Amino acid sequence: EAQVTQNPRYLITVTGKKLTVTCSQNMNHEYMSWYRQDPGLGLRQIYYSMNVEVTDKGDVPEGYKVSRKEKRNFPLILESPSPNQTSLYFCASRVWDSSIYNEQFFGPGTRLTVL
Amino acid sequence: GENVEQHPSTLSVQEGDSAVIKCTYSDSASNYFPWYKQELGKGPQLIIDIRSNVGEKKDQRIAVTLNKTAKHFSLHITETQPEDSAVYFCAASMGTGNQFYFGTGTSLTVIP
């Protein structure tokens, strides 16, 4: 089944304790992206990657890191989480070419709470 | 960057009625406008999209209209059903589509 998977689905942690949220897709998509969803703010893009070793900042990259060492994986790293990073996080992927019209597929989400 | 505004934030309709959700965008360079449906506990899923060279697009009970001059686009759902109840997001993108800007979402409730 074609899908985007995220782990963990739920995570409660404390301020300053480094964590990684994994994202994997099995559709051979070049493009992957991370979003956070907060009430009243919709989805906001954190980072995106057009291909292996190519990443760039989205609208709200502060406090986050990403890496793209393999085409299928795009982990989101919070090196020193803070309570304002408590949110629902989504990973997404799509075919990337010169056309922007390829459908973006979202994972099921990771609910992160930072105490 | 782009700014996308979405209204209303909540919408309740009787089953069988129509629902309309409106979005405006600020950057005239935006040229791709997808709409997503998010059911409880799931990720957003694309339901329809429109390109800037098209004024309207339909897919069964769902339609999207785009007014480039006014910089707004709308989602129309006709003959609503209870399974249409969800949160709907509009979005805008430009260029090669690396960045997407989302509206704040509309929670639609269809009352049986």
PDB file of C-alpha atoms in Angstrom, chain A residues 25 27-33 45 48-52 54 68 71 93-105, chain B residues 93-100:
ATOM      1  CA  GLN A  25       7.373   6.976   2.240  1.00  0.00           C
ATOM      2  CA  MET A  27       6.176   5.862  -3.273  1.00  0.00           C
ATOM      3  CA  ASN A  28       9.671   6.815  -4.476  1.00  0.00           C
ATOM      4  CA  HIS A  29       8.760  10.501  -4.159  1.00  0.00           C
ATOM      5  CA  GLU A  30      11.481  13.074  -4.560  1.00  0.00           C
ATOM      6  CA  TYR A  31       9.761  15.787  -2.502  1.00  0.00           C
ATOM      7  CA  MET A  32       9.107  15.520   1.221  1.00  0.00           C
ATOM      8  CA  SER A  33       7.991  18.139   3.695  1.00  0.00           C
ATOM      9  CA  GLN A  45       5.519  24.425   6.657  1.00  0.00           C
ATOM     10  CA  TYR A  48      11.016  20.649   2.759  1.00  0.00           C
ATOM     11  CA  SER A  49      13.323  18.567   0.620  1.00  0.00           C
ATOM     12  CA  MET A  50      13.351  18.290  -3.145  1.00  0.00           C
ATOM     13  CA  ASN A  51      15.629  15.270  -3.184  1.00  0.00           C
ATOM     14  CA  VAL A  52      18.405  13.496  -1.298  1.00  0.00           C
ATOM     15  CA  VAL A  54      18.627  18.934  -0.760  1.00  0.00           C
ATOM     16  CA  ARG A  68      17.604  13.685   3.811  1.00  0.00           C
ATOM     17  CA  LYS A  71      15.076   9.159  -0.656  1.00  0.00           C
ATOM     18  CA  SER A  93       5.539  13.613   0.079  1.00  0.00           C
ATOM     19  CA  ARG A  94       4.911  13.995  -3.635  1.00  0.00           C
ATOM     20  CA  VAL A  95       6.499  13.497  -6.995  1.00  0.00           C
ATOM     21  CA  TRP A  96       8.717  16.483  -7.746  1.00  0.00           C
ATOM     22  CA  ASP A  97       9.341  17.710 -11.241  1.00  0.00           C
ATOM     23  CA  SER A  98       8.996  21.066 -12.914  1.00  0.00           C
ATOM     24  CA  SER A  99       5.234  20.841 -12.414  1.00  0.00           C
ATOM     25  CA  ILE A 100       3.819  21.846  -9.063  1.00  0.00           C
ATOM     26  CA  TYR A 101       0.562  20.070  -9.653  1.00  0.00           C
ATOM     27  CA  ASN A 102       1.459  16.654  -8.337  1.00  0.00           C
ATOM     28  CA  GLU A 103      -0.652  15.538  -5.397  1.00  0.00           C
ATOM     29  CA  GLN A 104       0.869  15.838  -1.953  1.00  0.00           C
ATOM     30  CA  PHE A 105       0.282  12.808   0.304  1.00  0.00           C
TER      31      PHE A 105
ATOM     32  CA  SER B  93       1.621  27.561  -3.973  1.00  0.00           C
ATOM     33  CA  MET B  94       3.731  29.124  -6.677  1.00  0.00           C
ATOM     34  CA  GLY B  95       6.726  28.453  -8.851  1.00  0.00           C
ATOM     35  CA  THR B  96       7.812  24.827  -8.633  1.00  0.00           C
ATOM     36  CA  GLY B  97       5.592  24.192  -5.632  1.00  0.00           C
ATOM     37  CA  ASN B  98       8.229  23.749  -2.972  1.00  0.00           C
ATOM     38  CA  GLN B  99       6.350  25.910  -0.488  1.00  0.00           C
ATOM     39  CA  PHE B 100       2.698  25.627   0.401  1.00  0.00           C
TER      40      PHE B 100
END
